[in-house]
Short mmCIF file of C-alpha atoms and ligand atoms in Angstrom, two decimals:
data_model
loop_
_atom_site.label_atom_id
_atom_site.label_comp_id
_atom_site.label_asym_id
_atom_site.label_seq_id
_atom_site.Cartn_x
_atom_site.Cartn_y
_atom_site.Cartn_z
CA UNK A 1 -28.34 18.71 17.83
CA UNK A 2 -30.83 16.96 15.32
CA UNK A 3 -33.73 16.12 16.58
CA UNK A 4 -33.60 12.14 15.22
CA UNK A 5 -30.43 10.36 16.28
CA UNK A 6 -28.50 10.03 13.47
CA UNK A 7 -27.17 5.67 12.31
CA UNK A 8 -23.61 6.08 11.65
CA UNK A 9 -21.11 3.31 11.29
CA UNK A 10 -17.28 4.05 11.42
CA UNK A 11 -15.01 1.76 9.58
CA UNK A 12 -11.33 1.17 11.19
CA UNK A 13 -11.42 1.58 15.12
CA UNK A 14 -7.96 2.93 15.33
CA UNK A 15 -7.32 6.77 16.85
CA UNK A 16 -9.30 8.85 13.80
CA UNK A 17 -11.77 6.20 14.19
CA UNK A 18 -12.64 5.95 18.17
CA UNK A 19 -12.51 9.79 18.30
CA UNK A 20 -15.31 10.39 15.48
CA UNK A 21 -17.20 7.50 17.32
CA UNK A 22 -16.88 9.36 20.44
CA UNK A 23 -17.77 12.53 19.37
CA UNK A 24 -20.60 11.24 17.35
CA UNK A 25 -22.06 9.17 20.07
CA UNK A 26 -22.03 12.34 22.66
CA UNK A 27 -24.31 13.65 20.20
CA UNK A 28 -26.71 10.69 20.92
CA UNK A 29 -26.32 9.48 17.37
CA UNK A 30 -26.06 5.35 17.37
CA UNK A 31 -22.56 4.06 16.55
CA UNK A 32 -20.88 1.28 15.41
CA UNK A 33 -17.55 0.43 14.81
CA UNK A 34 -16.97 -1.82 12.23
CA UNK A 35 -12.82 -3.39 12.48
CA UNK A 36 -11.10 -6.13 10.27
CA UNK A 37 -9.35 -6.81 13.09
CA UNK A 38 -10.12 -8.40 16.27
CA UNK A 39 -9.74 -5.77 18.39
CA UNK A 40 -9.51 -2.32 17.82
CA UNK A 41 -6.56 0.14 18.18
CA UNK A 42 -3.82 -1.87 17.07
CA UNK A 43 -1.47 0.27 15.77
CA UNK A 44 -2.23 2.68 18.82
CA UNK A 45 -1.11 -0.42 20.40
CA UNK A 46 2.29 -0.55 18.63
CA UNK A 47 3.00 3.35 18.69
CA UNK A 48 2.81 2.86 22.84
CA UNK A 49 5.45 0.34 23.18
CA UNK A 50 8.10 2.60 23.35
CA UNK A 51 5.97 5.06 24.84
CA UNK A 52 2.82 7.31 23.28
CA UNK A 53 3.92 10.60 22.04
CA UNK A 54 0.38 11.44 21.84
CA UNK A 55 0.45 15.01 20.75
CA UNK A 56 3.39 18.07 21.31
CA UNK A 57 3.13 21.31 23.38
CA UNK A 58 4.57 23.38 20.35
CA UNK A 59 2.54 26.66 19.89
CA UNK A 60 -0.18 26.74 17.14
CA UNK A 61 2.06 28.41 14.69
CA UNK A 62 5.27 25.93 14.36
CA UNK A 63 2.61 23.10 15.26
CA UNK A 64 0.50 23.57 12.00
CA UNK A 65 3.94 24.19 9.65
CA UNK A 66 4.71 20.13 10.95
CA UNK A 67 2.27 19.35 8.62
CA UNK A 68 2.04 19.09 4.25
CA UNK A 69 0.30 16.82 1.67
CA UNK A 70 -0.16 17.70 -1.80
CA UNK A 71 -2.46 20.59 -2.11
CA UNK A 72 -3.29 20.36 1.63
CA UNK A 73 -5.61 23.44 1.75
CA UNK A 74 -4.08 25.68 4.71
CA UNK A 75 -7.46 27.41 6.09
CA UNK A 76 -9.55 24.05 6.27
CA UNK A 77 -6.18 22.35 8.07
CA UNK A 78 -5.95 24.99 10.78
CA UNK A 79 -9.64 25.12 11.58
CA UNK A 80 -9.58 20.96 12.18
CA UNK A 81 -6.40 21.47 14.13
CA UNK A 82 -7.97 24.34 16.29
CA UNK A 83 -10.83 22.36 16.57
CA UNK A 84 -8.81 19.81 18.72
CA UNK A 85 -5.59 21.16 19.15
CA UNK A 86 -2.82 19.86 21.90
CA UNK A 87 -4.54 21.31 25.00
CA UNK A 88 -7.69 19.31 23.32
CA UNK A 89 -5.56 16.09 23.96
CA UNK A 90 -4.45 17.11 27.38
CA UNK A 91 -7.75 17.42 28.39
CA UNK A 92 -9.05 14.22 26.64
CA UNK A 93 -6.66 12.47 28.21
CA UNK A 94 -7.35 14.02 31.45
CA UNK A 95 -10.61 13.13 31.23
CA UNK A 96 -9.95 9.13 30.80
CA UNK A 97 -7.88 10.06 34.32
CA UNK A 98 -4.64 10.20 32.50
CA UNK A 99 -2.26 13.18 32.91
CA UNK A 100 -0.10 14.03 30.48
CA UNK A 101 3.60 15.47 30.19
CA UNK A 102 5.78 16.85 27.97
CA UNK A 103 9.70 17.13 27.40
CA UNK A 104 11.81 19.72 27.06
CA UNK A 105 11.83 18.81 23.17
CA UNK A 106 7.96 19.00 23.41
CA UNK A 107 6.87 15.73 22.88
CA UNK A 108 3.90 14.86 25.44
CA UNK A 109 3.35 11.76 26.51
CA UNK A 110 0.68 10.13 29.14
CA UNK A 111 2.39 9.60 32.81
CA UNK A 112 1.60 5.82 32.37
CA UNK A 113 3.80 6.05 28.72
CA UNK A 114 2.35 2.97 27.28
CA UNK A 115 -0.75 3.18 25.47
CA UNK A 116 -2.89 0.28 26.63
CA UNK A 117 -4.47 2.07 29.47
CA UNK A 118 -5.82 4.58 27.46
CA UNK A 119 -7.29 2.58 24.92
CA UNK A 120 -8.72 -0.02 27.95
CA UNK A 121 -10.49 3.13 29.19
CA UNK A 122 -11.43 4.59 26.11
CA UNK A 123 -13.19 2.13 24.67
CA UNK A 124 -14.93 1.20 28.20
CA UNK A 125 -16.06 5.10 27.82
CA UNK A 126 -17.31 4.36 24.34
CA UNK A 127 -19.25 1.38 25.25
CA UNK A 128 -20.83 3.12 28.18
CA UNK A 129 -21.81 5.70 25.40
CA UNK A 130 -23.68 2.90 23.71
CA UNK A 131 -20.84 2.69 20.87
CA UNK A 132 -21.37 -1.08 19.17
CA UNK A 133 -18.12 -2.81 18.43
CA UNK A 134 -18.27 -5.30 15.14
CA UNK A 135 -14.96 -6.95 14.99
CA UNK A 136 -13.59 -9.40 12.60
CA UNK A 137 -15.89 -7.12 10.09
CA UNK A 138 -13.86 -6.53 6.95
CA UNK A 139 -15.65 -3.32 4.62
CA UNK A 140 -15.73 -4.53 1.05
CA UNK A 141 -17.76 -1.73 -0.56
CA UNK A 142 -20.31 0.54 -0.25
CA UNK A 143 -23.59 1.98 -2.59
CA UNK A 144 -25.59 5.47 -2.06
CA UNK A 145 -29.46 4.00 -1.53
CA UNK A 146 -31.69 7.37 -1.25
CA UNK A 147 -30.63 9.53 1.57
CA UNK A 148 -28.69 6.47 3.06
CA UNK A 149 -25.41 4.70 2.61
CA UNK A 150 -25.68 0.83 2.53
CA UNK A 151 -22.72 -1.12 3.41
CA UNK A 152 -21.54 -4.70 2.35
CA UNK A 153 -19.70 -5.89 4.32
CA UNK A 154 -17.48 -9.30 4.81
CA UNK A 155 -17.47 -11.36 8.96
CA UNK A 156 -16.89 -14.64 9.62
CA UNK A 157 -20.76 -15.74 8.79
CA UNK A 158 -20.28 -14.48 5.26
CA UNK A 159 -21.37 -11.00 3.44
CA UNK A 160 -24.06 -9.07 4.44
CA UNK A 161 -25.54 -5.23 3.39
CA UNK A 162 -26.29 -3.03 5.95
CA UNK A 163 -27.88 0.84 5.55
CA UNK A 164 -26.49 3.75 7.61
CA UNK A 165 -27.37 7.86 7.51
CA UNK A 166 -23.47 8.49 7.57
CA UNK A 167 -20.51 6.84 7.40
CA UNK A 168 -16.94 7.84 8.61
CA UNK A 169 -13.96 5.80 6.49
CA UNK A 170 -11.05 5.60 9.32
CA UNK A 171 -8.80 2.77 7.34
CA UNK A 172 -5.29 4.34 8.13
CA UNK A 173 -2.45 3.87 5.83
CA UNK A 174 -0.25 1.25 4.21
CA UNK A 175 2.19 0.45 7.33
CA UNK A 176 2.56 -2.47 10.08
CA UNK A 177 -0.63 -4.35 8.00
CA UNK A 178 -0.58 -6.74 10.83
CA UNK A 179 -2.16 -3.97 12.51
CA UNK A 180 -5.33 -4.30 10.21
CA UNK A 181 -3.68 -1.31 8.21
CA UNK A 182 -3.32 -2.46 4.93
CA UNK A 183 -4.15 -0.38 2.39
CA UNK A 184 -6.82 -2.74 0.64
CA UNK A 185 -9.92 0.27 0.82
CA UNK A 186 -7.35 2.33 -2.40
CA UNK A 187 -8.55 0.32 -4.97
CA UNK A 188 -12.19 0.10 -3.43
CA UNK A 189 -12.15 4.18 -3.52
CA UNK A 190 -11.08 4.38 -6.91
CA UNK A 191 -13.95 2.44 -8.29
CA UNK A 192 -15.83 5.15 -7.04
CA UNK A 193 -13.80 7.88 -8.96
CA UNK A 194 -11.98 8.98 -6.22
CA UNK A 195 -8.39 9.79 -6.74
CA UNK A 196 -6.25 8.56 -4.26
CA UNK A 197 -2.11 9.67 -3.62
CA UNK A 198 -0.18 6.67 -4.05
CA UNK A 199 0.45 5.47 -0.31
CA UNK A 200 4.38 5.90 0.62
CA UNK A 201 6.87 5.04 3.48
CA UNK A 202 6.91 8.36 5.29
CA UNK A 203 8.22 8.48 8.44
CA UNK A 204 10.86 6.02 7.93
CA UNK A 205 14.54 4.80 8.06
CA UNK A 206 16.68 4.62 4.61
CA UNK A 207 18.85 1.87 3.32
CA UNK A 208 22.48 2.66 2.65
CA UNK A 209 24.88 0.35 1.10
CA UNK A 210 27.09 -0.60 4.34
CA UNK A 211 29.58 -3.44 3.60
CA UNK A 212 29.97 -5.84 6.38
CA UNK A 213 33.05 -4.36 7.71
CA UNK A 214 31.17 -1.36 8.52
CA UNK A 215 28.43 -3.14 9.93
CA UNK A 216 30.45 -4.99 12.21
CA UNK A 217 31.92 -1.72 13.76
CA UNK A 218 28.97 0.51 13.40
CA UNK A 219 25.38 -1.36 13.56
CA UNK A 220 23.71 0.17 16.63
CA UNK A 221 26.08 3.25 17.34
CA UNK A 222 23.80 6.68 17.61
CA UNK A 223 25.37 9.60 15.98
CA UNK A 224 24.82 12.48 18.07
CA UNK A 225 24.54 16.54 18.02
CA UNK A 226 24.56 15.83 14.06
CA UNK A 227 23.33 18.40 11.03
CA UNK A 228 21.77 16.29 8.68
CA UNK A 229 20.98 18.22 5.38
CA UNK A 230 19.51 17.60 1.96
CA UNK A 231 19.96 20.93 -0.61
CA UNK A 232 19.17 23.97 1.96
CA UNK A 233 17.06 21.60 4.15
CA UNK A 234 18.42 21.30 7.48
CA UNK A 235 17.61 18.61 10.49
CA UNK A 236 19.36 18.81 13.90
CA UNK A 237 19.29 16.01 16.14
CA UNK A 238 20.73 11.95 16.35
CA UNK A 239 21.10 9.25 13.91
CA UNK A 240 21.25 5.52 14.72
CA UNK A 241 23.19 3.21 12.51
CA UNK A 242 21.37 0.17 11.28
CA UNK A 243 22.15 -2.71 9.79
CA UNK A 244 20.62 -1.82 6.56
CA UNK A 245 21.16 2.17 6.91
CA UNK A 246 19.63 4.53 9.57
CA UNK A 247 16.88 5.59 11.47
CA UNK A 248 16.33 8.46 13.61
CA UNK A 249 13.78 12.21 13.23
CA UNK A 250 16.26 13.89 10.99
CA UNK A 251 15.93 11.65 8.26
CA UNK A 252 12.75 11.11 8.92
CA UNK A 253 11.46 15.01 8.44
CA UNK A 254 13.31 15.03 5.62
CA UNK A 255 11.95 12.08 3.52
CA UNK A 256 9.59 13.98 1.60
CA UNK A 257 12.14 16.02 0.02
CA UNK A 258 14.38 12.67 -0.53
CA UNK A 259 11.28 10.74 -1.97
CA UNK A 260 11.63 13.56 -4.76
CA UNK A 261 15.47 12.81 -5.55
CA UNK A 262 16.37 10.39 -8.47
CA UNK A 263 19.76 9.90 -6.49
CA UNK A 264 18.53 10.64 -2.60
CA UNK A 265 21.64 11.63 -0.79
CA UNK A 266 21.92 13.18 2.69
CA UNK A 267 25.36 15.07 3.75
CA UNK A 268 26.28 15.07 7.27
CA UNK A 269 28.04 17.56 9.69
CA UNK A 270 29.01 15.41 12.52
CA UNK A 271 30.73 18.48 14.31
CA UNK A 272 28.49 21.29 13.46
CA UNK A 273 30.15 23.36 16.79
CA UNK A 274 33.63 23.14 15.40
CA UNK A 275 34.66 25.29 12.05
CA UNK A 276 37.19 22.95 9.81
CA UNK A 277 40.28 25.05 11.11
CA UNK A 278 39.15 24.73 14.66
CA UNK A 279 39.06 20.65 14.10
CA UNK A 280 42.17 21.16 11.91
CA UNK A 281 44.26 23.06 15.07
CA UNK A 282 43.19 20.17 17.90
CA UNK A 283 45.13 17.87 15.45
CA UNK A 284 48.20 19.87 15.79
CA UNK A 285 51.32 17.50 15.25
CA UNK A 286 48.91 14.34 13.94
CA UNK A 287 50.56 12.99 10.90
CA UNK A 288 48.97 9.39 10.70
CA UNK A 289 46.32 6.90 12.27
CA UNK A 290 44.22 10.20 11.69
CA UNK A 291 40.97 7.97 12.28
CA UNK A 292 42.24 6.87 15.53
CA UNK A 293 43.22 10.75 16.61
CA UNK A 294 40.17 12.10 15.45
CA UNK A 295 38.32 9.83 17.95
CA UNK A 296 40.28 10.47 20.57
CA UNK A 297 40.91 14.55 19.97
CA UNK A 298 37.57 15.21 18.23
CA UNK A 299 35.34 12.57 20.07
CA UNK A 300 34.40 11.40 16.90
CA UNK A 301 32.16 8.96 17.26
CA UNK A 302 33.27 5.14 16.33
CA UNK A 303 30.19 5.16 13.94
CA UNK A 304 31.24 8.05 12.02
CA UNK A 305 34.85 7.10 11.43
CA UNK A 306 32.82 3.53 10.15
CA UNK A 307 31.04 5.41 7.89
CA UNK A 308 33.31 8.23 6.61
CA UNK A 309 36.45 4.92 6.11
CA UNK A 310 33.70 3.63 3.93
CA UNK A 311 32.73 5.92 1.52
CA UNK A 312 35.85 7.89 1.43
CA UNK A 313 38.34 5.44 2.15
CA UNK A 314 41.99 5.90 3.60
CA UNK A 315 42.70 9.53 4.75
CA UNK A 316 46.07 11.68 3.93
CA UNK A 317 45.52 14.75 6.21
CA UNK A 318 44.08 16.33 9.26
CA UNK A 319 42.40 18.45 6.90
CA UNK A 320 40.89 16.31 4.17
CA UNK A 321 39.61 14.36 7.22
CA UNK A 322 38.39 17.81 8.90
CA UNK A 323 36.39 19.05 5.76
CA UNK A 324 34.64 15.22 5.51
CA UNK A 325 33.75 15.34 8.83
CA UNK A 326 31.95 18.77 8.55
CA UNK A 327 30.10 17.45 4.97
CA UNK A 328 30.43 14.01 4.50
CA UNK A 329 27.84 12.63 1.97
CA UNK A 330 25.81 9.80 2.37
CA UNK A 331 24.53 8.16 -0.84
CA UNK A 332 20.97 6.54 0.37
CA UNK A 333 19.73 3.25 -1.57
CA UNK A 334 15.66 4.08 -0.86
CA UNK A 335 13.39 4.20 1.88
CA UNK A 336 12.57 1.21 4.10
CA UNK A 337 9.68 -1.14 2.83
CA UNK A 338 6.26 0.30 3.48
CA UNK A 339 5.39 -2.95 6.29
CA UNK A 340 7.49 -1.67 8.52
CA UNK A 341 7.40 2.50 8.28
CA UNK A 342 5.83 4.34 11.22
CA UNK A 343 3.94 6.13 8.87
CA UNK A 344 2.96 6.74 5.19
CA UNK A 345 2.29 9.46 3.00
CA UNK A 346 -0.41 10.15 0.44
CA UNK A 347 -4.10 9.11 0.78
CA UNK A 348 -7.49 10.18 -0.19
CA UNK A 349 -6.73 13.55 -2.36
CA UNK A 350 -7.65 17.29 -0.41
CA UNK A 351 -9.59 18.25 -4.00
CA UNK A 352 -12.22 14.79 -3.67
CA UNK A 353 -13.01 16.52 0.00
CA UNK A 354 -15.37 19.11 1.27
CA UNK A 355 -14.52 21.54 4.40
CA UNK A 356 -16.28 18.96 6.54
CA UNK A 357 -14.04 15.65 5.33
CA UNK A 358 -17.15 14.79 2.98
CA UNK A 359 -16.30 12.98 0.14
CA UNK A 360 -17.81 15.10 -2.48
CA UNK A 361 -18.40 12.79 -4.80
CA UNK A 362 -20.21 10.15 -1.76
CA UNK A 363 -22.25 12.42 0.37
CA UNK A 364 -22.70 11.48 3.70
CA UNK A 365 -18.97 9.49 3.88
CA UNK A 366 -16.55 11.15 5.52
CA UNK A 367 -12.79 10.31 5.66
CA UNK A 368 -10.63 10.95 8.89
CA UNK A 369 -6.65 9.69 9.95
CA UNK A 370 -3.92 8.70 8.01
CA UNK A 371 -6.05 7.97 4.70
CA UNK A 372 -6.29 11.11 4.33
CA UNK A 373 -2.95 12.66 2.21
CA UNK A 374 -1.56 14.83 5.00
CA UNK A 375 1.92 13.80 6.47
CA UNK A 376 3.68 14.98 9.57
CA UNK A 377 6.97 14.17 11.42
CA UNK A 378 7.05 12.14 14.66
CA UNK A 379 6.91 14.30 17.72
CA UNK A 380 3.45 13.66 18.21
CA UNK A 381 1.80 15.26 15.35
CA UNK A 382 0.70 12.17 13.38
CA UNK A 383 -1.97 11.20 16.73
CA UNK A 384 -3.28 14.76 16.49
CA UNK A 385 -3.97 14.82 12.99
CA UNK A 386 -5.66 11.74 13.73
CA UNK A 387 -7.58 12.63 16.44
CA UNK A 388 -8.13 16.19 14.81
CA UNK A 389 -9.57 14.76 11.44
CA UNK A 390 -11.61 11.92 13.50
CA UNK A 391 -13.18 14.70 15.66
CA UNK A 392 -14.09 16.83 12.73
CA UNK A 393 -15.37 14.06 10.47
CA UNK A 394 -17.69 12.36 13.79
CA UNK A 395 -19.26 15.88 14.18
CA UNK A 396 -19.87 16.88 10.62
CA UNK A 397 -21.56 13.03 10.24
CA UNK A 398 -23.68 13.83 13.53
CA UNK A 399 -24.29 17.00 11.63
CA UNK A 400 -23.54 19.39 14.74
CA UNK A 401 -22.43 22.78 15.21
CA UNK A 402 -20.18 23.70 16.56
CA UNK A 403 -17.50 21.39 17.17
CA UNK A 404 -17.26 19.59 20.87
CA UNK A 405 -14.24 20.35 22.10
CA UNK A 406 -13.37 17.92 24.85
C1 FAD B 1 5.90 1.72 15.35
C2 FAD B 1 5.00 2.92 15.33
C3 FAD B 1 5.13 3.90 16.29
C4 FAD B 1 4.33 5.05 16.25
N1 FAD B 1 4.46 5.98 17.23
C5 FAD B 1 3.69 7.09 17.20
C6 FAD B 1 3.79 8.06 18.23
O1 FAD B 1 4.47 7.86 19.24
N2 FAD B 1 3.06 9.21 18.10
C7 FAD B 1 2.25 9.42 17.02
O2 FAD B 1 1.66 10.52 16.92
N3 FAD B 1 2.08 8.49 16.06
C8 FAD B 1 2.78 7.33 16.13
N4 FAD B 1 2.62 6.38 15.17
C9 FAD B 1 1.65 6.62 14.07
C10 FAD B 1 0.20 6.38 14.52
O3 FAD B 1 0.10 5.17 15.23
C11 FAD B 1 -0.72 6.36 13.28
O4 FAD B 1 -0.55 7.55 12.55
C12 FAD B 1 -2.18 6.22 13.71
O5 FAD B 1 -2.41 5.01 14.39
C13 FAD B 1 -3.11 6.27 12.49
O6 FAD B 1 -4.41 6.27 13.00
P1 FAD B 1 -5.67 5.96 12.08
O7 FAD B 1 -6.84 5.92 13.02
O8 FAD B 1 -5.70 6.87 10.94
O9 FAD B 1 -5.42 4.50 11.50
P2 FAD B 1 -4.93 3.13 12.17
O10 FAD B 1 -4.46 3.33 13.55
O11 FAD B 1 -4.01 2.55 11.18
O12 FAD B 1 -6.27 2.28 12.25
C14 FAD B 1 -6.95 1.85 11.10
C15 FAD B 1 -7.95 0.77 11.49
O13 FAD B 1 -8.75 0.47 10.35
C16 FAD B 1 -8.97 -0.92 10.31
N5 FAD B 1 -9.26 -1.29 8.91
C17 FAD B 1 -8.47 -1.11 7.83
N6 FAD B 1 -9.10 -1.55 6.72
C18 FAD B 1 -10.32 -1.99 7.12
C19 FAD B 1 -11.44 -2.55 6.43
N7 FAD B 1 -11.45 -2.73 5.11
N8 FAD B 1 -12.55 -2.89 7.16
C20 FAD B 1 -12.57 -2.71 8.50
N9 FAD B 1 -11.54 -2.20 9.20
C21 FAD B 1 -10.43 -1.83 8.51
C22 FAD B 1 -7.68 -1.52 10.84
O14 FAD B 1 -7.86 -2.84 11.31
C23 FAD B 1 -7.30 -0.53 11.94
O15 FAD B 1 -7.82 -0.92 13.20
C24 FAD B 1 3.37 5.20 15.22
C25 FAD B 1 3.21 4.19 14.26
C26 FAD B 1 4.01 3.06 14.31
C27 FAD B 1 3.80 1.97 13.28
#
């Protein structure tokens, strides 16, 4: 530990941004929080209503392959992740005198599911750690001044500079900016040089062109046991049907690769444990209303025959209906608008980053969270990255060794 406590201010108070305040301040370094917002941990908040999924209990391995970004460098990834891995969380949590569980799919939530009791006691905790809360203080900028950082920043009494030995950046991304996330620090990073991966729904539902008589039948019907693939890519699991297209983890894990399409297009298999002559041979002496038999001998769901009368109209045979049903493709209009993802891609670049989240060309700020360009599917992952880049970033701005680990 350094002998004189370090001054560090963190911008953004959501996840990345408590936990590098938290793990600074048990280093008995002073801390403040600096949020736009009112309050922190607003989009903590949101991601509780329908219940945290704070972290997953998959093992190291497949837990590290959840996540990419361009030129995410593998080595520094894994050590940030070790550094506060799921058991990490469990044990944070446990500490605040939450238990955790998870599912049989692996998600792990907190036994009280919503998120506002964690964040009531965590910031209590950080308080009683002497963490300083500025809220309603918008970060406009900020200048190296000899071996310190000073900060201008914007509250309601107008602008005022302030000098700090370290700063951690903790902005988020681009989605629900009613959350305080809004994307506005991009353009103040570039003015520094720093390159910055355009910010992009991740995360998110995709439009499809559904005319209203499919609507009418289909909005809100789950598709379930599906294959979704794009190319070799393959996603098990449930669809919903929106009104403007569908939601749901399979198309979310694969919107990277359907970002990169000029013509995105998913293709469905919504009986992946029947073979086309299996489906074929339960139709036996069918020779009409093959929609209407296929729900009733297939248990094809009322949302697929929606879908499949749409894009491939009326059907002639138990077969042409049988080889739709095990590929039928789905021509996708474009991701959802960035307000309302759960998540976004792209963010500060790996390459303007040191091993300790130091922006190389601003020593002593350090980046942690979303803004950083590392993307992950739901299922937990995207609150450990956070809390995983906000742990490493609060330590390396303390300037300890070795990393805390509670
Ligand atoms: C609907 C929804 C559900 C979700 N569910 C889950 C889930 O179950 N599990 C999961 O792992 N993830 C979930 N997420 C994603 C998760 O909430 C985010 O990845 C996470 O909150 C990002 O944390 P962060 O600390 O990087 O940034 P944020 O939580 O976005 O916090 C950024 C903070 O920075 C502040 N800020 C921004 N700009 C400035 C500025 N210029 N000056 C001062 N302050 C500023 C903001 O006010 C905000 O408080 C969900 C997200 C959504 C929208």
């Amino acid at each position: 530990m350094s002998s004189t406590p370090r001054n560090i201010a963190i911008i953004g108070g959501g996840p990345a941004g408590l936990r590098a305040a938290e793990v600074a301040a048990a280093t008995g370094a002073f801390v403040t929080v600096f949020d736009a917002k009112p309050s922190v941990g607003r989009k903590f908040l949101v991601a509780g209503k329908s219940g945290l999924n704070i972290t997953n209990s998959a093992d190291f391995e497949p837990f590290v392959e959840q996540y990419s970004g361009k030129d995410l460098p593998d080595d520094q990834w894994r050590k940030q992740l070790a550094a506060f891995d799921n058991t990490a969380m469990g044990k944070w949590a446990k500490s605040l005198g939450i238990n955790t569980f998870a599912t049989s799919g692996g998600k792990v939530f907190p036994e009280t599911k919503k998120a506002a009791p964690i964040l009531r006691r965590w910031v209590q905790r950080l308080r009683e750690m002497g963490v300083d809360f500025q809220m309603n203080h918008q970060w406009l900028d900020l200048q190296k001044k000899g071996e310190s950082i000073e900060l201008e920043i914007e509250c309601k009494e107008g602008v005022f500079n302030q000098d700090f030995d370290a700063i951690v950046l903790a902005m988020g991304g681009a989605s629900w900016p009613k959350t305080g996330s809004t994307g506005k620090w991009v353009p103040i990073l570039e003015q520094h040089g720093i390159t910055v991966e355009t910010l992009q729904s991740a995360n998110c539902g995709w439009e499809c062109d559904w005319t209203d008589e499919t609507r009418i039948v289909a909005e809100a019907c789950p598709l379930h046991n599906i294959h979704v693939r794009v190319g070799e890519e393959l996603q098990i699991g449930e669809l919903l049907i929106t009104r403007y297209g569908l939601e749901g983890a399979p198309i979310y894990a694969l919107a990277q690769t359907l970002r990169r399409m000029a013509a995105p297009e998913i293709v469905i298999d919504f009986k992946p444990t029947f073979t086309i002559e299996r489906l074929v041979h339960k139709m036996e002496s069918a020779r009409k209303d093959f929609f209407k038999e296929a729900q009733l001998r297939w248990k094809l769901s009322m949302g697929a025959c929606a879908i499949i009368r749409q894009l491939y109209g009326e059907i002639d045979s138990a077969q042409q209906l049988a080889k739709i049903v095990k590929a039928c493709r789905i021509p996708l209009s474009g991701p959802r608008p960035i307000d309302e993802v759960i998540s976004t891609s792209g963010g500060v670049a790996w390459d303007e980053l040191d091993a300790n989240l130091m922006l190389k060309k601003l020593p002593n700020v350090y980046c942690a969270g979303e803004m950083i360009d590392w993307e992950a599917p739901t299922g937990g992952f995207l609150m450990q990255g956070c809390f995983a880049t906000g742990n490493s970033a609060g330590l390396a701005a303390a300037k300890v060794q070795p990393y805390l680990n509670t």
